[in-house]
Amino acid sequence: MCGIVGLFLKNDEMRPRLGDMLTDMLITMTDRGPDSAGIAIYGDEDEGCLKITIQSDTPDEAFSGLKENLTTAAGLPVGVKVLDTHAVLTLPSDSEAEVMSALADKGLRIMGIGSSMEIFKEVGLPRDVAARFDLRNMGGSHGIGHTRMATESAVTTMGAHPFSTAPDQCLVHNGSLSNHNQMRRKLARKGVVTQSENDTEVGAAYISSRIAEGATLGEALEDTINDLDGFFTFVTGTKNGFGVVRDPIACKPAVMAETEDYVAFASEYRAFADLPNIEAATVWEPEPATVYFWER
Amino acid sequence: MTTTDLREVNTTLQAAAKSQANEAYVVINPRGSHAMACGLDGPLNVTIKGSTGYYCAGMNKEASVTVEGSAGPGVAENMMSGVVTIEGDASQYAGATGHGGLLNIKGNASSRCGISMKGIDIVVHGNIGHMSAFMAQKGNLVVLGDAGDALGDSLYEARLFVRGSVKSLGADCIEKQMRLEHIELLKELLEKAGADAKPEEFKRYGSARQLYHFNIDNVDAY
């Protein structure tokens, strides 16, 4: 069991409240996943800039002097915003290769890369994880979150969701994939490298690799129904919105709500209880084996 | 329920039902809570103003529970008697294993509606999802809209009535003739559920009874 939440704002005036609303939704889903929690938040973009979210188990040591090191490597100023075990780097897009190489030298973990996406995930109760990263005060256009009850791999930071395997793309999952080892080997033969033993990371890598081969996100999600075996409700975040797909058996729950101001996704209706004007929302269950999209 | 604990709400409702007081309760702000008004064992009228989570009105006996919203998975699971009404939609496995009473869903029900039903009457005013009435043993499932894939798979003796289309029938489920007795039964069920439909518009589905006994011709399949 796991919990998924997602919120896509149609009303820009609500952007400063995105983190606050998502945090409440995430905490409500603690019963479904108390092991670890994570969130991908799509915030403001800086023209010509890239954001890289990194993580270290020894942040004091790893992040000290990082700004200077990376600025030297890039040859241009690199911004470093430290949040607990994570740091969000802001760098000129054309210095990505130099910065990535400098990060690899220091052994830092990459959580996600994108023009607007930032990813924060850690082991622990969703309430504690949210507090460590101050998720409540984050703004943005949309975000997805996950509370984990581990099945296919150990309870570790790298086993927590969301998983990002391409710029501005991420995936959260409720369920378990039964052919993930086979798919991991297939992807490896194509040169797609995964970082963990986790089944969902394989799902994320599969979707990214289909997109890299020329599929649209919609087609890649359609393909998960044929190529991934097991149970899944997937929510995938993109720069412009999010997509939802459930396996044909659809035993993993999913519910959606839409008002004039937002589209919300959750594993259970409980997560919607405090959303503004939820009484007037259209609430429905996504159909099995059907791809849904919300984009701006 | 913004101020009252779920356990306190259920304990109060269960005690009121047990005391045979025939009272009426209204629950406000249910906030999608799980197991709302479950295990009621006696006459009681409960109205829940809003949407509920998993297992609402489970094991209901004699009580009448109305959800003025939508219900999460497993609503009225293993219901024995009484009436459970859902004004909105119901999630998967609504009325699963129900032994008796009426589950009246005004909206749609998703997959596995009436799975392993054992005597309950379920009326769905909208559509139902895939694998509904799987291994249904007894009782009646009435659907005013359409049914999803594999309706009535491995069905025993429950009767299924569908007004709209059926995407596909499950193993051993076949269309059967609507006889006068079925028209009368359906008329009564539709009236009880306050459904605006004519019994003549429905088709009846039931078990072909081919899975009841071991067939030597199938020995290679084992």
Short mmCIF file of C-alpha atoms in Angstrom, two decimals:
data_model
loop_
_atom_site.label_atom_id
_atom_site.label_comp_id
_atom_site.label_asym_id
_atom_site.label_seq_id
_atom_site.Cartn_x
_atom_site.Cartn_y
_atom_site.Cartn_z
CA MET A 1 0.00 0.00 0.00
CA CYS A 2 1.12 3.60 -0.66
CA GLY A 3 -0.53 6.98 -0.88
CA ILE A 4 -0.44 9.38 -3.80
CA VAL A 5 -1.52 13.01 -3.92
CA GLY A 6 -1.40 15.51 -6.73
CA LEU A 7 -2.57 19.06 -7.24
CA PHE A 8 -2.65 21.05 -10.46
CA LEU A 9 -3.70 24.67 -10.11
CA LYS A 10 -5.84 26.33 -12.75
CA ASN A 11 -6.07 29.55 -10.75
CA ASP A 12 -2.65 31.27 -10.58
CA GLU A 13 -3.66 33.23 -7.50
CA MET A 14 -3.48 29.97 -5.52
CA ARG A 15 0.16 29.33 -6.44
CA PRO A 16 1.63 30.56 -3.14
CA ARG A 17 -0.64 28.07 -1.31
CA LEU A 18 0.34 24.99 -3.34
CA GLY A 19 2.82 23.63 -0.79
CA ASP A 20 0.41 24.20 2.08
CA MET A 21 -2.44 22.32 0.40
CA LEU A 22 -0.18 19.48 -0.77
CA THR A 23 1.35 19.10 2.69
CA ASP A 24 -2.09 18.57 4.28
CA MET A 25 -2.99 16.06 1.58
CA LEU A 26 0.31 14.23 2.07
CA ILE A 27 -0.06 14.02 5.85
CA THR A 28 -3.60 12.65 5.49
CA MET A 29 -2.15 9.78 3.44
CA THR A 30 0.22 8.73 6.27
CA ASP A 31 -1.94 5.66 7.05
CA ARG A 32 -1.24 4.38 3.55
CA GLY A 33 2.51 4.95 3.73
CA PRO A 34 4.35 5.84 6.93
CA ASP A 35 7.83 4.66 5.81
CA SER A 36 8.91 7.61 3.71
CA ALA A 37 7.50 10.55 1.82
CA GLY A 38 8.41 12.72 -1.11
CA ILE A 39 7.16 15.53 -3.24
CA ALA A 40 7.92 16.98 -6.66
CA ILE A 41 7.01 20.62 -6.93
CA TYR A 42 6.91 22.65 -10.12
CA GLY A 43 7.74 26.21 -9.21
CA ASP A 44 8.93 29.31 -10.99
CA GLU A 45 11.34 29.08 -13.88
CA ASP A 46 14.33 31.35 -14.41
CA GLU A 47 14.95 32.08 -18.08
CA GLY A 48 17.95 30.08 -19.31
CA CYS A 49 18.46 28.42 -15.94
CA LEU A 50 18.31 24.83 -14.84
CA LYS A 51 17.56 23.46 -11.39
CA ILE A 52 19.24 20.36 -10.02
CA THR A 53 18.03 18.90 -6.72
CA ILE A 54 20.78 16.97 -4.93
CA GLN A 55 20.87 14.97 -1.71
CA SER A 56 23.47 13.92 0.82
CA ASP A 57 23.26 11.93 4.06
CA THR A 58 26.00 14.22 5.43
CA PRO A 59 24.73 17.60 4.22
CA ASP A 60 26.86 19.79 6.54
CA GLU A 61 30.04 18.42 5.11
CA ALA A 62 28.84 17.83 1.54
CA PHE A 63 27.21 21.22 1.00
CA SER A 64 29.91 23.33 2.65
CA GLY A 65 31.83 25.28 0.03
CA LEU A 66 29.68 23.72 -2.70
CA LYS A 67 28.56 27.06 -4.13
CA GLU A 68 32.16 28.18 -4.71
CA ASN A 69 33.21 24.79 -6.12
CA LEU A 70 30.34 24.66 -8.58
CA THR A 71 30.69 28.31 -9.59
CA THR A 72 34.34 27.63 -10.42
CA ALA A 73 33.40 24.48 -12.35
CA ALA A 74 30.63 26.25 -14.31
CA GLY A 75 32.56 29.45 -14.85
CA LEU A 76 29.35 31.33 -14.00
CA PRO A 77 27.48 31.84 -10.69
CA VAL A 78 25.62 28.77 -9.38
CA GLY A 79 22.91 29.26 -6.73
CA VAL A 80 22.74 26.76 -3.86
CA LYS A 81 19.63 26.63 -1.63
CA VAL A 82 20.07 24.08 1.16
CA LEU A 83 16.98 22.43 2.67
CA ASP A 84 17.93 19.80 5.25
CA THR A 85 19.52 16.85 3.37
CA HIS A 86 18.69 18.35 -0.02
CA ALA A 87 19.98 21.34 -1.95
CA VAL A 88 18.51 22.98 -5.02
CA LEU A 89 21.17 24.26 -7.42
CA THR A 90 20.29 26.95 -9.94
CA LEU A 91 22.71 27.16 -12.84
CA PRO A 92 22.92 28.46 -16.40
CA SER A 93 21.50 25.68 -18.65
CA ASP A 94 24.63 25.51 -20.80
CA SER A 95 26.86 24.67 -17.84
CA GLU A 96 24.93 21.47 -16.96
CA ALA A 97 27.72 19.12 -18.08
CA GLU A 98 30.42 20.86 -15.99
CA VAL A 99 28.19 20.98 -12.89
CA MET A 100 27.09 17.35 -13.25
CA SER A 101 30.69 16.27 -13.54
CA ALA A 102 31.66 18.26 -10.42
CA LEU A 103 28.70 16.71 -8.51
CA ALA A 104 29.74 13.21 -9.59
CA ASP A 105 33.27 13.89 -8.31
CA LYS A 106 31.85 14.75 -4.91
CA GLY A 107 29.58 11.66 -4.89
CA LEU A 108 26.36 13.68 -4.49
CA ARG A 109 23.04 12.06 -5.32
CA ILE A 110 20.91 13.63 -8.03
CA MET A 111 17.19 13.63 -7.14
CA GLY A 112 15.98 15.47 -10.20
CA ILE A 113 16.82 17.95 -12.93
CA GLY A 114 14.54 20.42 -14.67
CA SER A 115 13.71 23.99 -15.48
CA SER A 116 10.94 24.10 -12.86
CA MET A 117 10.87 20.75 -10.98
CA GLU A 118 12.35 20.30 -7.52
CA ILE A 119 12.22 16.94 -5.69
CA PHE A 120 12.41 16.35 -1.95
CA LYS A 121 12.13 12.90 -0.40
CA GLU A 122 13.28 11.22 2.76
CA VAL A 123 12.63 8.31 5.09
CA GLY A 124 10.23 9.05 7.96
CA LEU A 125 6.65 10.05 8.65
CA PRO A 126 5.17 12.36 5.99
CA ARG A 127 4.57 15.05 8.64
CA ASP A 128 8.25 15.03 9.65
CA VAL A 129 9.52 14.89 6.08
CA ALA A 130 7.29 17.86 5.14
CA ALA A 131 8.57 19.84 8.12
CA ARG A 132 12.25 19.11 7.36
CA PHE A 133 11.90 20.58 3.87
CA ASP A 134 9.40 23.30 4.84
CA LEU A 135 7.11 22.03 2.07
CA ARG A 136 4.27 24.12 3.45
CA ASN A 137 5.90 27.34 2.30
CA MET A 138 6.65 26.23 -1.25
CA GLY A 139 4.69 27.78 -4.09
CA GLY A 140 4.20 26.56 -7.62
CA SER A 141 1.82 25.63 -10.42
CA HIS A 142 1.49 21.93 -9.63
CA GLY A 143 3.02 19.15 -7.60
CA ILE A 144 2.75 15.46 -6.82
CA GLY A 145 3.53 13.66 -3.60
CA HIS A 146 3.85 10.13 -2.29
CA THR A 147 3.73 8.34 1.05
CA ARG A 148 5.44 4.97 0.93
CA MET A 149 4.75 1.58 2.50
CA ALA A 150 7.64 -0.34 1.01
CA THR A 151 7.18 -3.66 -0.77
CA GLU A 152 9.68 -4.18 -3.60
CA SER A 153 12.79 -2.53 -2.19
CA ALA A 154 14.23 -1.34 1.13
CA VAL A 155 13.12 1.76 3.03
CA THR A 156 15.83 4.19 1.96
CA THR A 157 15.97 7.75 0.63
CA MET A 158 16.68 6.47 -2.86
CA GLY A 159 13.77 4.02 -2.60
CA ALA A 160 11.31 6.84 -1.82
CA HIS A 161 9.16 8.42 -4.51
CA PRO A 162 8.97 10.51 -6.71
CA PHE A 163 11.48 9.05 -9.16
CA SER A 164 12.84 11.31 -11.84
CA THR A 165 14.57 9.80 -14.86
CA ALA A 166 14.39 12.74 -17.27
CA PRO A 167 14.32 16.55 -16.97
CA ASP A 168 11.09 17.87 -15.42
CA GLN A 169 9.56 14.36 -15.46
CA CYS A 170 8.80 12.31 -12.39
CA LEU A 171 6.70 9.35 -11.38
CA VAL A 172 4.92 8.20 -8.23
CA HIS A 173 3.33 4.77 -7.94
CA ASN A 174 0.92 2.84 -5.76
CA GLY A 175 1.23 -0.88 -6.38
CA SER A 176 3.99 -3.29 -7.28
CA LEU A 177 5.50 -4.25 -10.61
CA SER A 178 6.25 -7.93 -11.06
CA ASN A 179 8.45 -7.75 -14.17
CA HIS A 180 10.72 -4.92 -13.00
CA ASN A 181 13.92 -6.97 -12.94
CA GLN A 182 13.37 -8.17 -16.49
CA MET A 183 12.49 -4.64 -17.62
CA ARG A 184 15.54 -3.23 -15.81
CA ARG A 185 17.77 -5.61 -17.80
CA LYS A 186 16.01 -4.69 -21.05
CA LEU A 187 16.49 -0.99 -20.35
CA ALA A 188 20.12 -1.54 -19.33
CA ARG A 189 20.79 -3.12 -22.73
CA LYS A 190 19.55 0.13 -24.26
CA GLY A 191 21.92 2.07 -22.01
CA VAL A 192 19.26 3.28 -19.54
CA VAL A 193 20.78 3.20 -16.06
CA THR A 194 18.71 3.01 -12.86
CA GLN A 195 20.11 3.99 -9.49
CA SER A 196 18.11 1.76 -7.11
CA GLU A 197 16.57 -1.70 -6.79
CA ASN A 198 13.13 -0.12 -6.76
CA ASP A 199 10.36 -1.27 -9.12
CA THR A 200 8.91 2.22 -9.59
CA GLU A 201 12.22 3.63 -10.77
CA VAL A 202 12.06 1.05 -13.56
CA GLY A 203 8.58 2.32 -14.41
CA ALA A 204 9.89 5.90 -14.54
CA ALA A 205 12.90 4.87 -16.63
CA TYR A 206 10.63 2.92 -18.97
CA ILE A 207 8.41 5.98 -19.56
CA SER A 208 11.42 8.28 -20.06
CA SER A 209 13.04 5.85 -22.49
CA ARG A 210 9.83 5.56 -24.55
CA ILE A 211 9.69 9.36 -24.73
CA ALA A 212 13.37 9.49 -25.72
CA GLU A 213 12.51 7.03 -28.52
CA GLY A 214 9.94 9.46 -29.87
CA ALA A 215 6.71 8.55 -28.05
CA THR A 216 4.55 11.29 -26.57
CA LEU A 217 3.97 11.14 -22.83
CA GLY A 218 0.44 9.90 -23.56
CA GLU A 219 1.76 7.09 -25.77
CA ALA A 220 4.41 6.17 -23.20
CA LEU A 221 1.74 5.89 -20.50
CA GLU A 222 -0.44 3.79 -22.85
CA ASP A 223 2.54 1.49 -23.35
CA THR A 224 2.92 0.89 -19.61
CA ILE A 225 -0.38 -1.02 -19.77
CA ASN A 226 1.12 -3.54 -22.20
CA ASP A 227 4.74 -3.69 -21.10
CA LEU A 228 4.63 -3.39 -17.32
CA ASP A 229 3.19 -6.31 -15.42
CA GLY A 230 1.73 -5.92 -11.95
CA PHE A 231 -0.48 -3.50 -10.11
CA PHE A 232 -0.19 0.20 -10.57
CA THR A 233 -1.78 3.54 -10.23
CA PHE A 234 0.81 5.88 -11.76
CA VAL A 235 0.83 9.65 -11.53
CA THR A 236 3.49 11.29 -13.63
CA GLY A 237 4.52 14.91 -13.32
CA THR A 238 5.65 16.95 -16.29
CA LYS A 239 6.68 20.56 -16.74
CA ASN A 240 3.15 21.47 -17.85
CA GLY A 241 0.95 19.23 -15.76
CA PHE A 242 0.35 15.67 -14.75
CA GLY A 243 -0.88 12.39 -16.20
CA VAL A 244 -2.67 9.49 -14.54
CA VAL A 245 -2.92 5.84 -15.58
CA ARG A 246 -4.16 2.73 -13.78
CA ASP A 247 -3.56 -0.89 -14.74
CA PRO A 248 -6.54 -2.76 -16.28
CA ILE A 249 -7.38 -4.61 -13.04
CA ALA A 250 -7.39 -1.31 -11.14
CA CYS A 251 -7.36 -2.67 -7.61
CA LYS A 252 -5.21 0.25 -6.44
CA PRO A 253 -7.49 3.13 -5.54
CA ALA A 254 -7.58 6.51 -7.24
CA VAL A 255 -9.92 9.45 -6.99
CA MET A 256 -9.92 12.85 -8.66
CA ALA A 257 -11.62 16.16 -7.97
CA GLU A 258 -11.94 19.19 -10.21
CA THR A 259 -13.15 22.72 -9.54
CA GLU A 260 -12.68 25.98 -11.45
CA ASP A 261 -9.48 26.50 -9.48
CA TYR A 262 -7.71 23.12 -9.47
CA VAL A 263 -7.54 19.46 -10.40
CA ALA A 264 -6.62 17.17 -7.52
CA PHE A 265 -5.61 13.52 -7.41
CA ALA A 266 -5.44 11.25 -4.35
CA SER A 267 -5.49 7.60 -3.37
CA GLU A 268 -8.46 8.35 -1.14
CA TYR A 269 -11.11 11.05 -0.87
CA ARG A 270 -9.88 11.83 2.66
CA ALA A 271 -6.97 13.76 1.18
CA PHE A 272 -9.43 16.20 -0.43
CA ALA A 273 -11.38 17.00 2.74
CA ASP A 274 -9.65 20.34 3.40
CA LEU A 275 -9.31 21.57 -0.19
CA PRO A 276 -11.12 24.85 -0.85
CA ASN A 277 -14.66 24.50 -2.17
CA ILE A 278 -14.36 20.70 -2.33
CA GLU A 279 -18.12 20.38 -1.68
CA ALA A 280 -18.75 21.84 -5.12
CA ALA A 281 -16.06 19.81 -6.92
CA THR A 282 -16.71 17.17 -9.54
CA VAL A 283 -15.36 13.98 -7.97
CA TRP A 284 -14.77 10.79 -9.93
CA GLU A 285 -12.62 7.69 -10.20
CA PRO A 286 -10.24 7.42 -13.16
CA GLU A 287 -11.20 4.44 -15.34
CA PRO A 288 -8.86 1.43 -15.56
CA ALA A 289 -6.40 1.28 -18.49
CA THR A 290 -7.23 4.87 -19.48
CA VAL A 291 -4.71 7.69 -19.71
CA TYR A 292 -5.69 11.08 -18.28
CA PHE A 293 -3.85 14.38 -18.64
CA TRP A 294 -4.08 17.82 -17.18
CA GLU A 295 -1.86 20.38 -18.85
CA ARG A 296 -1.62 24.11 -19.02
CA MET B 1 -16.61 15.02 12.29
CA THR B 2 -14.23 17.94 12.37
CA THR B 3 -14.65 17.81 16.15
CA THR B 4 -15.81 14.26 16.95
CA ASP B 5 -13.59 11.20 16.82
CA LEU B 6 -14.62 8.50 14.29
CA ARG B 7 -14.64 5.81 16.97
CA GLU B 8 -16.99 7.89 19.13
CA VAL B 9 -19.35 8.41 16.18
CA ASN B 10 -19.47 4.69 15.40
CA THR B 11 -19.83 3.65 19.05
CA THR B 12 -22.76 6.06 19.46
CA LEU B 13 -24.46 4.84 16.29
CA GLN B 14 -23.90 1.17 17.13
CA ALA B 15 -25.31 1.62 20.65
CA ALA B 16 -28.36 3.47 19.31
CA ALA B 17 -29.01 0.71 16.77
CA LYS B 18 -28.62 -2.02 19.36
CA SER B 19 -31.06 -0.32 21.75
CA GLN B 20 -33.81 -0.68 19.12
CA ALA B 21 -34.65 2.98 19.63
CA ASN B 22 -35.40 3.59 15.95
CA GLU B 23 -33.76 7.01 16.14
CA ALA B 24 -32.40 9.21 13.40
CA TYR B 25 -28.84 10.57 13.28
CA VAL B 26 -27.13 12.97 10.93
CA VAL B 27 -23.35 12.88 10.52
CA ILE B 28 -21.84 16.05 9.12
CA ASN B 29 -18.37 16.61 7.66
CA PRO B 30 -17.55 12.89 7.24
CA ARG B 31 -14.24 13.92 5.58
CA GLY B 32 -13.97 10.65 3.67
CA SER B 33 -13.51 8.68 6.91
CA HIS B 34 -13.21 4.91 6.82
CA ALA B 35 -15.76 2.44 8.22
CA MET B 36 -18.42 5.11 8.84
CA ALA B 37 -21.61 3.72 10.37
CA CYS B 38 -20.41 0.15 10.08
CA GLY B 39 -21.66 -2.79 12.14
CA LEU B 40 -25.09 -1.29 12.90
CA ASP B 41 -27.20 -4.07 14.40
CA GLY B 42 -30.75 -2.76 14.74
CA PRO B 43 -33.22 -0.21 13.35
CA LEU B 44 -31.65 3.22 12.97
CA ASN B 45 -31.75 5.97 10.40
CA VAL B 46 -28.36 7.50 9.57
CA THR B 47 -27.75 10.28 7.06
CA ILE B 48 -24.14 11.10 6.23
CA LYS B 49 -23.79 14.52 4.66
CA GLY B 50 -20.73 14.20 2.44
CA SER B 51 -18.42 11.58 0.98
CA THR B 52 -17.11 8.55 2.85
CA GLY B 53 -13.97 6.39 2.57
CA TYR B 54 -13.47 2.64 2.73
CA TYR B 55 -16.10 0.22 4.09
CA CYS B 56 -18.99 2.57 4.90
CA ALA B 57 -22.08 0.80 6.34
CA GLY B 58 -20.32 -2.57 6.35
CA MET B 59 -22.14 -5.53 7.93
CA ASN B 60 -25.31 -3.45 8.16
CA LYS B 61 -28.32 -5.13 9.80
CA GLU B 62 -31.80 -3.52 9.80
CA ALA B 63 -30.48 0.06 9.74
CA SER B 64 -31.02 2.55 6.96
CA VAL B 65 -27.86 4.47 5.98
CA THR B 66 -27.85 7.24 3.38
CA VAL B 67 -24.65 8.83 2.06
CA GLU B 68 -25.30 12.25 0.56
CA GLY B 69 -22.08 12.11 -1.41
CA SER B 70 -19.91 9.35 -2.85
CA ALA B 71 -18.67 6.22 -1.10
CA GLY B 72 -15.19 4.73 -1.17
CA PRO B 73 -14.25 1.07 -1.72
CA GLY B 74 -16.30 -1.72 -0.11
CA VAL B 75 -19.47 0.18 0.76
CA ALA B 76 -22.10 -2.04 2.48
CA GLU B 77 -19.68 -4.96 2.41
CA ASN B 78 -21.22 -8.12 3.89
CA MET B 79 -24.53 -6.32 4.52
CA MET B 80 -27.18 -8.54 6.15
CA SER B 81 -30.39 -6.48 5.87
CA GLY B 82 -31.67 -2.89 5.88
CA VAL B 83 -31.11 -0.25 3.21
CA VAL B 84 -27.93 1.57 2.21
CA THR B 85 -28.38 4.45 -0.25
CA ILE B 86 -25.54 6.25 -2.00
CA GLU B 87 -26.60 9.52 -3.62
CA GLY B 88 -23.34 9.82 -5.57
CA ASP B 89 -21.00 7.17 -6.95
CA ALA B 90 -19.62 4.07 -5.26
CA SER B 91 -16.04 2.86 -5.62
CA GLN B 92 -14.93 -0.72 -6.21
CA TYR B 93 -16.52 -3.85 -4.67
CA ALA B 94 -19.73 -2.17 -3.52
CA GLY B 95 -22.00 -4.63 -1.72
CA ALA B 96 -19.37 -7.38 -1.78
CA THR B 97 -20.45 -10.65 -0.11
CA GLY B 98 -23.78 -9.04 0.94
CA HIS B 99 -26.32 -11.48 2.37
CA GLY B 100 -29.47 -9.35 2.28
CA GLY B 101 -31.06 -5.90 2.27
CA LEU B 102 -30.95 -3.29 -0.47
CA LEU B 103 -27.92 -1.33 -1.65
CA ASN B 104 -29.23 1.55 -3.77
CA ILE B 105 -26.52 3.45 -5.70
CA LYS B 106 -27.90 6.54 -7.46
CA GLY B 107 -24.71 7.22 -9.43
CA ASN B 108 -22.19 4.79 -10.92
CA ALA B 109 -20.43 1.89 -9.25
CA SER B 110 -16.91 0.96 -10.32
CA SER B 111 -15.30 -2.44 -10.69
CA ARG B 112 -16.27 -5.63 -8.85
CA CYS B 113 -19.72 -4.38 -7.80
CA GLY B 114 -21.56 -7.20 -6.01
CA ILE B 115 -18.57 -9.53 -6.02
CA SER B 116 -19.51 -12.80 -4.27
CA MET B 117 -22.96 -11.44 -3.34
CA LYS B 118 -24.97 -13.93 -1.33
CA GLY B 119 -28.55 -12.65 -1.29
CA ILE B 120 -28.31 -8.85 -1.32
CA ASP B 121 -30.26 -6.73 -3.82
CA ILE B 122 -28.12 -4.07 -5.51
CA VAL B 123 -29.65 -1.39 -7.73
CA VAL B 124 -27.22 0.88 -9.61
CA HIS B 125 -28.86 3.80 -11.40
CA GLY B 126 -25.74 4.50 -13.49
CA ASN B 127 -23.04 2.19 -14.88
CA ILE B 128 -20.94 -0.54 -13.28
CA GLY B 129 -17.28 -1.42 -13.89
CA HIS B 130 -15.48 -4.61 -14.84
CA MET B 131 -15.72 -7.99 -13.06
CA SER B 132 -19.02 -7.08 -11.42
CA ALA B 133 -20.96 -9.93 -9.77
CA PHE B 134 -17.87 -12.15 -9.96
CA MET B 135 -18.76 -15.46 -8.27
CA ALA B 136 -22.12 -13.99 -7.23
CA GLN B 137 -24.12 -16.66 -5.49
CA LYS B 138 -27.56 -15.30 -4.71
CA GLY B 139 -29.55 -12.06 -4.88
CA ASN B 140 -30.22 -9.51 -7.61
CA LEU B 141 -28.01 -6.95 -9.31
CA VAL B 142 -29.96 -4.35 -11.30
CA VAL B 143 -28.08 -1.88 -13.52
CA LEU B 144 -29.90 0.94 -15.30
CA GLY B 145 -26.81 1.93 -17.28
CA ASP B 146 -24.03 -0.14 -18.85
CA ALA B 147 -21.86 -2.94 -17.47
CA GLY B 148 -18.09 -3.25 -17.96
CA ASP B 149 -16.01 -6.26 -18.97
CA ALA B 150 -16.52 -9.79 -17.67
CA LEU B 151 -19.94 -9.35 -16.09
CA GLY B 152 -20.94 -12.27 -13.91
CA ASP B 153 -17.73 -14.25 -14.31
CA SER B 154 -18.00 -17.69 -12.60
CA LEU B 155 -21.54 -16.82 -11.57
CA TYR B 156 -23.64 -19.09 -9.37
CA GLU B 157 -27.36 -18.37 -8.91
CA ALA B 158 -27.56 -14.55 -8.62
CA ARG B 159 -29.76 -12.76 -11.18
CA LEU B 160 -28.29 -9.88 -13.14
CA PHE B 161 -30.48 -7.33 -14.94
CA VAL B 162 -28.84 -4.74 -17.19
CA ARG B 163 -30.71 -2.09 -19.17
CA GLY B 164 -27.75 -0.73 -21.16
CA SER B 165 -24.90 -2.45 -22.93
CA VAL B 166 -22.65 -5.14 -21.49
CA LYS B 167 -19.05 -4.78 -22.64
CA SER B 168 -18.45 -8.51 -22.24
CA LEU B 169 -19.79 -11.45 -20.29
CA GLY B 170 -17.49 -13.39 -17.98
CA ALA B 171 -16.94 -17.14 -18.06
CA ASP B 172 -20.16 -19.13 -17.70
CA CYS B 173 -22.42 -16.05 -17.75
CA ILE B 174 -25.11 -15.99 -20.45
CA GLU B 175 -28.13 -13.94 -21.41
CA LYS B 176 -31.35 -15.59 -20.30
CA GLN B 177 -34.99 -15.18 -21.12
CA MET B 178 -37.00 -12.59 -19.16
CA ARG B 179 -40.00 -14.48 -17.88
CA LEU B 180 -43.04 -12.99 -16.19
CA GLU B 181 -41.65 -13.80 -12.74
CA HIS B 182 -38.51 -11.79 -13.57
CA ILE B 183 -40.51 -8.81 -14.83
CA GLU B 184 -42.46 -8.82 -11.56
CA LEU B 185 -39.34 -9.16 -9.43
CA LEU B 186 -37.62 -6.36 -11.33
CA LYS B 187 -40.68 -4.10 -11.08
CA GLU B 188 -40.63 -4.52 -7.32
CA LEU B 189 -36.87 -3.84 -7.07
CA LEU B 190 -37.08 -0.73 -9.27
CA GLU B 191 -39.97 0.60 -7.20
CA LYS B 192 -38.12 -0.03 -3.95
CA ALA B 193 -35.07 1.82 -5.31
CA GLY B 194 -37.13 4.70 -6.72
CA ALA B 195 -35.69 4.03 -10.17
CA ASP B 196 -37.35 5.50 -13.21
CA ALA B 197 -37.16 2.53 -15.58
CA LYS B 198 -39.44 -0.12 -17.04
CA PRO B 199 -38.65 -3.80 -16.36
CA GLU B 200 -39.25 -4.61 -20.04
CA GLU B 201 -36.21 -2.52 -21.01
CA PHE B 202 -33.80 -4.87 -19.23
CA LYS B 203 -32.00 -8.03 -20.24
CA ARG B 204 -31.41 -10.82 -17.79
CA TYR B 205 -28.10 -12.61 -17.35
CA GLY B 206 -27.37 -15.69 -15.31
CA SER B 207 -25.21 -18.75 -14.96
CA ALA B 208 -24.92 -21.30 -17.77
CA ARG B 209 -24.10 -23.73 -14.94
CA GLN B 210 -21.22 -25.25 -16.92
CA LEU B 211 -18.63 -24.65 -14.20
CA TYR B 212 -20.59 -26.42 -11.48
CA HIS B 213 -19.19 -29.89 -12.10
CA PHE B 214 -15.90 -31.29 -13.22
CA ASN B 215 -16.00 -32.08 -16.92
CA ILE B 216 -13.77 -34.93 -18.09
CA ASP B 217 -13.27 -33.16 -21.43
CA ASN B 218 -11.38 -30.45 -19.60
CA VAL B 219 -8.97 -32.80 -17.88
CA ASP B 220 -6.06 -31.58 -20.03
CA ALA B 221 -6.50 -28.10 -18.58
CA TYR B 222 -5.51 -29.26 -15.09
#
